[in-house]
C-alpha cells in the first residue's frame, strides 16, 4: 500500500469567520505559484479554541491565521514571538521544530504597505498616530523599529494612550484627543488606527489642510476602500497608504511560513480583493 500524502493546508480560526478575505488571498497565491495546498475557514467557538489550537496538526493544518475573538487568547496556547508579545495579540500560527509558535504580522503588513506606497515615508521625524488599541500597538512597534524618533499618540480614552506610551517608552508621547488639531502641522506622517471612518461608524473629523505640504496619510480602515480621510488627503495632493494594502501585506509571512515560498502583493491580487470588497 502506498501512503497518500495530503497537500499542506492552513486555515483561518475565527468565530464568526465567514466574512474573511484571507481565503481569497491565499488561494490566489497557491494558484499563481502552482502550489498544491489548501486554506480553509474553521469556525471555532471560544469554548473549542484550546482543543482546536493544541491539536492543529492533528486537524490537518501546518499553521493558521487567527481572528476575532481569539487573537489574544492564542498567546497562552502557543509560544509567541516578540512581535505577538508586544502587540498583545497573534494573528498567525506556525510550527517550528514541532512547536506551535505565534506571531503578529500586522506590524510588517503596515510597514510593507507604506514601503510599497510611499518609499520615502521613513524620513518623517514626527508621526501622529490616532487610536490606542491593538492595531495601534502594531503600528507603533513598527514605527519605532524603523527608527522614528517621535510618535504623538492621540486617543479618545487618554488612559489607553498613556498605557501604550508607558509600554513603548519616551519616543511615544500621549496627547489629548482634543489636541489633534495642534499636532497636525508638525505631523509628517498621520496614521488612523481607530474605527472612525469605517462603514457604519462615525467619520473622523479632521482638517487635513493643517498637515504639512508633504505629509503622508495612512488609514487602516479598508471598508470603504477610500475613507473620507484618504479622499481628503488625496484631494490635497498628499501621498497615502490604505488599509487594503496593509491587509494584503500582512498575509505574506503566514503564507511563506506554511508553504515555503514568499508571495508577492501584485496589482492583480489587489484588484481581485477590491472586487470582492465592493460587490453587493
Ligand atoms: P483594534 O484592535 O482594531 O485597534 P480596539 O482595541 O477596539 O480595536 O481599538 C479601537 C480604537 O478606535 C480605540 O483607539 C478607540 O478609542 P478608545 O480607546 O477611546 O475606545 C477608537 N475609537 C472607536 N470609536 C471611536 C470614536 N467614536 N471616537 C474616537 N475613537 C474611537
Short mmCIF file of C-alpha atoms and ligand atoms in Angstrom, two decimals:
data_model
loop_
_atom_site.label_atom_id
_atom_site.label_comp_id
_atom_site.label_asym_id
_atom_site.label_seq_id
_atom_site.Cartn_x
_atom_site.Cartn_y
_atom_site.Cartn_z
CA UNK A 1 0.00 0.00 0.00
CA UNK A 2 1.30 3.46 -0.79
CA UNK A 3 0.88 6.21 1.73
CA UNK A 4 -1.25 9.06 0.48
CA UNK A 5 0.23 12.40 1.48
CA UNK A 6 -2.31 15.14 1.75
CA UNK A 7 -1.39 18.59 0.40
CA UNK A 8 -0.33 21.12 3.03
CA UNK A 9 -3.11 23.27 4.34
CA UNK A 10 -3.61 26.23 6.61
CA UNK A 11 -6.81 27.70 7.99
CA UNK A 12 -8.42 30.77 9.46
CA UNK A 13 -9.70 30.29 13.01
CA UNK A 14 -12.44 32.70 13.99
CA UNK A 15 -15.95 32.98 15.44
CA UNK A 16 -17.62 34.01 13.26
CA UNK A 17 -15.10 33.74 10.42
CA UNK A 18 -17.13 33.61 7.23
CA UNK A 19 -16.62 37.24 6.14
CA UNK A 20 -12.81 37.00 5.87
CA UNK A 21 -10.88 37.79 2.67
CA UNK A 22 -7.92 35.62 3.72
CA UNK A 23 -9.05 32.56 1.69
CA UNK A 24 -9.22 34.70 -1.46
CA UNK A 25 -5.66 35.98 -0.86
CA UNK A 26 -4.07 32.62 -0.04
CA UNK A 27 -5.91 30.73 -2.81
CA UNK A 28 -4.64 33.34 -5.28
CA UNK A 29 -1.05 32.77 -4.19
CA UNK A 30 -1.41 28.97 -4.16
CA UNK A 31 -2.81 29.12 -7.69
CA UNK A 32 -0.32 31.60 -9.16
CA UNK A 33 2.72 29.92 -7.55
CA UNK A 34 1.48 26.48 -8.61
CA UNK A 35 1.49 25.08 -5.08
CA UNK A 36 -0.84 22.24 -4.23
CA UNK A 37 -2.23 23.35 -0.91
CA UNK A 38 -5.36 24.46 0.88
CA UNK A 39 -6.69 27.26 3.03
CA UNK A 40 -9.92 26.61 4.93
CA UNK A 41 -12.17 28.62 7.18
CA UNK A 42 -12.64 27.00 10.57
CA UNK A 43 -15.41 28.48 12.69
CA UNK A 44 -14.25 27.66 16.21
CA UNK A 45 -16.28 28.90 19.21
CA UNK A 46 -14.40 30.21 22.26
CA UNK A 47 -15.06 27.04 24.24
CA UNK A 48 -13.46 24.93 21.49
CA UNK A 49 -10.39 27.11 20.89
CA UNK A 50 -7.89 25.38 23.18
CA UNK A 51 -8.66 21.91 21.83
CA UNK A 52 -8.50 23.08 18.22
CA UNK A 53 -5.24 25.02 18.55
CA UNK A 54 -3.44 22.45 20.68
CA UNK A 55 -4.27 19.78 18.06
CA UNK A 56 -3.90 21.96 14.98
CA UNK A 57 -1.67 19.49 13.14
CA UNK A 58 -3.97 16.58 14.03
CA UNK A 59 -6.76 18.57 12.42
CA UNK A 60 -4.59 18.58 9.28
CA UNK A 61 -3.07 22.05 9.35
CA UNK A 62 0.51 23.28 9.01
CA UNK A 63 -0.49 26.61 10.52
CA UNK A 64 -3.29 29.14 10.80
CA UNK A 65 -4.46 32.69 10.86
CA UNK A 66 -6.38 33.74 13.93
CA UNK A 67 -9.05 36.41 14.01
CA UNK A 68 -11.69 37.87 16.29
CA UNK A 69 -12.29 36.95 19.10
CA UNK A 70 -9.32 34.63 19.57
CA UNK A 71 -6.26 36.81 18.84
CA UNK A 72 -5.38 37.45 22.48
CA UNK A 73 -6.20 34.01 23.85
CA UNK A 74 -3.94 32.14 21.42
CA UNK A 75 -0.88 33.70 23.07
CA UNK A 76 -1.28 31.39 26.05
CA UNK A 77 -1.81 28.33 23.81
CA UNK A 78 1.39 28.85 21.77
CA UNK A 79 4.92 30.23 22.17
CA UNK A 80 4.56 33.83 20.98
CA UNK A 81 7.46 35.72 19.39
CA UNK A 82 8.48 39.26 20.41
CA UNK A 83 6.02 40.85 17.98
CA UNK A 84 2.98 38.95 19.24
CA UNK A 85 4.03 39.72 22.80
CA UNK A 86 4.49 43.44 22.15
CA UNK A 87 1.14 43.75 20.39
CA UNK A 88 -0.57 41.51 22.95
CA UNK A 89 -2.24 39.52 20.19
CA UNK A 90 -1.29 37.00 17.49
CA UNK A 91 -2.79 36.58 14.03
CA UNK A 92 -0.53 33.85 12.61
CA UNK A 93 0.43 30.38 13.92
CA UNK A 94 3.05 28.01 12.55
CA UNK A 95 5.13 25.02 13.63
CA UNK A 96 8.83 25.48 14.29
CA UNK A 97 10.73 22.29 15.08
CA UNK A 98 7.44 20.72 16.12
CA UNK A 99 6.49 23.54 18.46
CA UNK A 100 3.46 25.74 17.81
CA UNK A 101 4.59 29.37 17.56
CA UNK A 102 2.58 32.57 17.14
CA UNK A 103 3.37 35.97 15.71
CA UNK A 104 1.67 39.19 14.71
CA UNK A 105 2.07 40.12 11.05
CA UNK A 106 0.16 43.43 11.27
CA UNK A 107 3.48 45.15 12.00
CA UNK A 108 5.10 44.09 8.73
CA UNK A 109 1.76 44.50 6.95
CA UNK A 110 1.71 48.14 7.94
CA UNK A 111 5.40 48.71 7.15
CA UNK A 112 5.35 46.69 3.91
CA UNK A 113 2.40 48.64 2.60
CA UNK A 114 3.92 52.03 3.49
CA UNK A 115 7.21 50.98 1.85
CA UNK A 116 5.33 49.99 -1.31
CA UNK A 117 3.09 53.09 -1.47
CA UNK A 118 5.43 55.83 -0.21
CA UNK A 119 9.05 54.57 -0.15
CA UNK A 120 10.33 57.85 1.30
CA UNK A 121 7.98 57.80 4.32
CA UNK A 122 10.78 56.91 6.78
CA UNK A 123 12.18 60.44 6.56
CA UNK A 124 9.26 61.64 8.69
CA UNK A 125 10.59 62.79 12.05
CA UNK A 126 7.29 63.38 13.78
CA UNK A 127 4.41 61.00 13.41
CA UNK A 128 0.85 61.33 14.67
CA UNK A 129 -0.99 58.10 15.44
CA UNK A 130 -4.73 58.13 16.19
CA UNK A 131 -6.02 55.29 18.38
CA UNK A 132 -4.53 53.13 21.11
CA UNK A 133 -5.95 49.63 20.54
CA UNK A 134 -4.25 46.50 19.23
CA UNK A 135 -3.83 47.92 15.71
CA UNK A 136 -2.15 50.99 17.16
CA UNK A 137 0.30 48.84 19.15
CA UNK A 138 1.33 47.08 15.93
CA UNK A 139 1.80 50.42 14.14
CA UNK A 140 3.79 52.00 16.98
CA UNK A 141 6.01 48.89 17.26
CA UNK A 142 6.78 49.15 13.53
CA UNK A 143 7.48 52.89 13.63
CA UNK A 144 9.94 52.52 16.49
CA UNK A 145 11.60 49.52 14.85
CA UNK A 146 12.21 51.75 11.80
CA UNK A 147 13.83 54.45 13.92
CA UNK A 148 11.07 57.08 14.10
CA UNK A 149 12.11 59.33 16.97
CA UNK A 150 8.82 60.96 17.94
CA UNK A 151 5.33 59.44 17.92
CA UNK A 152 2.45 61.60 19.14
CA UNK A 153 -0.40 59.36 20.17
CA UNK A 154 -3.97 60.64 20.44
CA UNK A 155 -6.78 58.51 21.73
CA UNK A 156 -10.34 59.27 22.82
CA UNK A 157 -9.64 57.48 26.11
CA UNK A 158 -6.46 59.16 27.33
CA UNK A 159 -5.66 56.36 29.78
CA UNK A 160 -5.16 53.87 26.93
CA UNK A 161 -2.79 56.30 25.17
CA UNK A 162 -0.80 56.65 28.39
CA UNK A 163 -0.61 52.88 28.87
CA UNK A 164 0.70 52.44 25.32
CA UNK A 165 3.27 55.21 25.82
CA UNK A 166 4.45 53.53 29.02
CA UNK A 167 4.90 50.26 27.17
CA UNK A 168 6.97 51.78 24.35
CA UNK A 169 8.95 54.43 26.24
CA UNK A 170 9.82 58.10 25.81
CA UNK A 171 9.56 58.18 22.00
CA UNK A 172 5.79 57.90 22.37
CA UNK A 173 4.03 60.98 23.70
CA UNK A 174 0.35 60.69 24.60
CA UNK A 175 -1.73 63.73 23.66
CA UNK A 176 -5.36 64.60 24.31
CA UNK A 177 -7.88 63.77 21.58
CA UNK A 178 -8.89 67.44 21.62
CA UNK A 179 -5.28 68.45 20.79
CA UNK A 180 -5.11 66.68 17.42
CA UNK A 181 -5.53 69.99 15.59
CA UNK A 182 -2.44 71.40 17.33
CA UNK A 183 -0.34 68.32 16.46
CA UNK A 184 -1.29 68.21 12.75
CA UNK A 185 1.03 71.00 11.48
CA UNK A 186 4.11 69.02 12.66
CA UNK A 187 2.95 65.56 11.58
CA UNK A 188 4.88 64.36 8.51
CA UNK A 189 3.02 61.08 8.77
CA UNK A 190 -0.56 60.68 10.06
CA UNK A 191 -1.98 57.22 10.74
CA UNK A 192 -5.58 56.43 11.64
CA UNK A 193 -5.83 53.16 13.59
CA UNK A 194 -9.27 53.90 15.04
CA UNK A 195 -12.51 52.57 13.58
CA UNK A 196 -13.64 56.11 12.71
CA UNK A 197 -14.42 56.40 9.00
CA UNK A 198 -15.31 52.71 8.73
CA UNK A 199 -18.61 51.84 7.10
CA UNK A 200 -21.33 52.26 9.76
CA UNK A 201 -19.06 54.23 12.13
CA UNK A 202 -18.89 57.99 12.63
CA UNK A 203 -16.48 59.89 10.34
CA UNK A 204 -13.06 61.02 11.52
CA UNK A 205 -13.46 64.80 11.87
CA UNK A 206 -10.06 66.15 10.98
CA UNK A 207 -8.81 69.06 8.88
CA UNK A 208 -6.10 67.71 6.55
CA UNK A 209 -5.30 71.26 5.38
CA UNK A 210 -3.47 71.67 8.70
CA UNK A 211 -0.91 68.97 7.78
CA UNK A 212 2.48 69.96 6.30
CA UNK A 213 2.55 70.11 2.49
CA UNK A 214 4.50 66.84 2.06
CA UNK A 215 2.73 64.84 4.74
CA UNK A 216 1.82 61.18 4.21
CA UNK A 217 -1.56 59.86 5.37
CA UNK A 218 -2.27 56.21 6.19
CA UNK A 219 -5.62 54.72 7.18
CA UNK A 220 -6.02 51.16 8.46
CA UNK A 221 -9.74 51.14 7.65
CA UNK A 222 -10.46 49.35 4.33
CA UNK A 223 -14.26 49.37 4.21
CA UNK A 224 -14.77 51.69 2.42
CA UNK A 225 -11.61 51.33 0.36
CA UNK A 226 -11.22 55.07 0.15
CA UNK A 227 -12.11 56.52 3.53
CA UNK A 228 -13.13 60.19 3.79
CA UNK A 229 -9.71 60.82 5.39
CA UNK A 230 -7.83 59.33 2.42
CA UNK A 231 -10.10 61.11 -0.06
CA UNK A 232 -9.42 64.47 1.62
CA UNK A 233 -5.66 63.78 1.73
CA UNK A 234 -5.57 62.82 -1.97
CA UNK A 235 -7.64 65.88 -2.88
CA UNK A 236 -4.90 67.93 -1.22
CA UNK A 237 -2.23 66.13 -3.24
CA UNK A 238 -0.82 64.19 -0.27
CA UNK A 239 0.58 60.67 -0.63
CA UNK A 240 -1.47 57.92 1.01
CA UNK A 241 -1.40 54.28 2.06
CA UNK A 242 -4.70 52.44 2.51
CA UNK A 243 -5.98 49.67 4.75
CA UNK A 244 -6.40 47.14 1.96
CA UNK A 245 -2.69 47.37 1.18
CA UNK A 246 -1.90 46.57 4.80
CA UNK A 247 -4.33 43.64 4.79
CA UNK A 248 -2.59 42.16 1.72
CA UNK A 249 0.93 42.72 3.04
CA UNK A 250 0.16 41.21 6.44
CA UNK A 251 -0.74 37.92 4.73
CA UNK A 252 2.69 37.45 3.11
CA UNK A 253 4.63 35.91 6.00
CA UNK A 254 1.94 33.44 7.03
CA UNK A 255 1.91 32.03 3.50
CA UNK A 256 5.71 31.84 3.49
CA UNK A 257 5.78 30.06 6.86
CA UNK A 258 3.21 27.46 5.81
CA UNK A 259 4.03 26.87 2.15
CA UNK A 260 7.73 27.77 1.94
CA UNK A 261 7.55 30.44 -0.77
CA UNK A 262 7.43 34.20 -0.25
CA UNK A 263 4.46 35.50 -2.27
CA UNK A 264 4.10 38.95 -3.78
CA UNK A 265 1.37 41.53 -3.37
CA UNK A 266 0.54 42.17 -7.02
CA UNK A 267 -1.86 44.64 -8.58
CA UNK A 268 -3.82 41.62 -9.84
CA UNK A 269 -4.31 40.36 -6.27
CA UNK A 270 -5.32 43.81 -5.13
CA UNK A 271 -7.90 44.07 -7.92
CA UNK A 272 -9.29 40.65 -7.00
CA UNK A 273 -9.82 41.58 -3.35
CA UNK A 274 -11.09 45.05 -4.26
CA UNK A 275 -13.73 43.50 -6.50
CA UNK A 276 -14.79 41.21 -3.66
CA UNK A 277 -15.00 44.10 -1.18
CA UNK A 278 -17.12 46.23 -3.47
CA UNK A 279 -19.50 43.54 -4.70
CA UNK A 280 -23.07 43.87 -3.45
P1 LIG B 1 -8.15 47.45 17.31
O1 LIG B 1 -7.61 46.20 17.94
O2 LIG B 1 -8.63 47.28 15.92
O3 LIG B 1 -7.20 48.60 17.44
P2 LIG B 1 -9.74 48.38 19.54
O4 LIG B 1 -8.76 47.86 20.52
O5 LIG B 1 -11.20 48.14 19.80
O6 LIG B 1 -9.51 47.78 18.09
O7 LIG B 1 -9.48 49.94 19.33
C1 LIG B 1 -10.34 50.77 18.63
C2 LIG B 1 -9.75 52.18 18.61
O8 LIG B 1 -10.72 53.05 17.96
C3 LIG B 1 -9.53 52.75 20.00
O9 LIG B 1 -8.42 53.63 19.95
C4 LIG B 1 -10.84 53.52 20.23
O10 LIG B 1 -10.73 54.57 21.19
P3 LIG B 1 -10.99 54.23 22.76
O11 LIG B 1 -9.72 53.60 23.27
O12 LIG B 1 -11.27 55.56 23.37
O13 LIG B 1 -12.18 53.29 22.79
C5 LIG B 1 -11.05 54.11 18.86
N1 LIG B 1 -12.44 54.54 18.65
C6 LIG B 1 -13.52 53.76 18.42
N2 LIG B 1 -14.64 54.53 18.30
C7 LIG B 1 -14.25 55.82 18.47
C8 LIG B 1 -14.93 57.09 18.44
N3 LIG B 1 -16.25 57.16 18.24
N4 LIG B 1 -14.19 58.21 18.65
C9 LIG B 1 -12.85 58.15 18.85
N5 LIG B 1 -12.15 56.98 18.87
C10 LIG B 1 -12.84 55.83 18.69
#
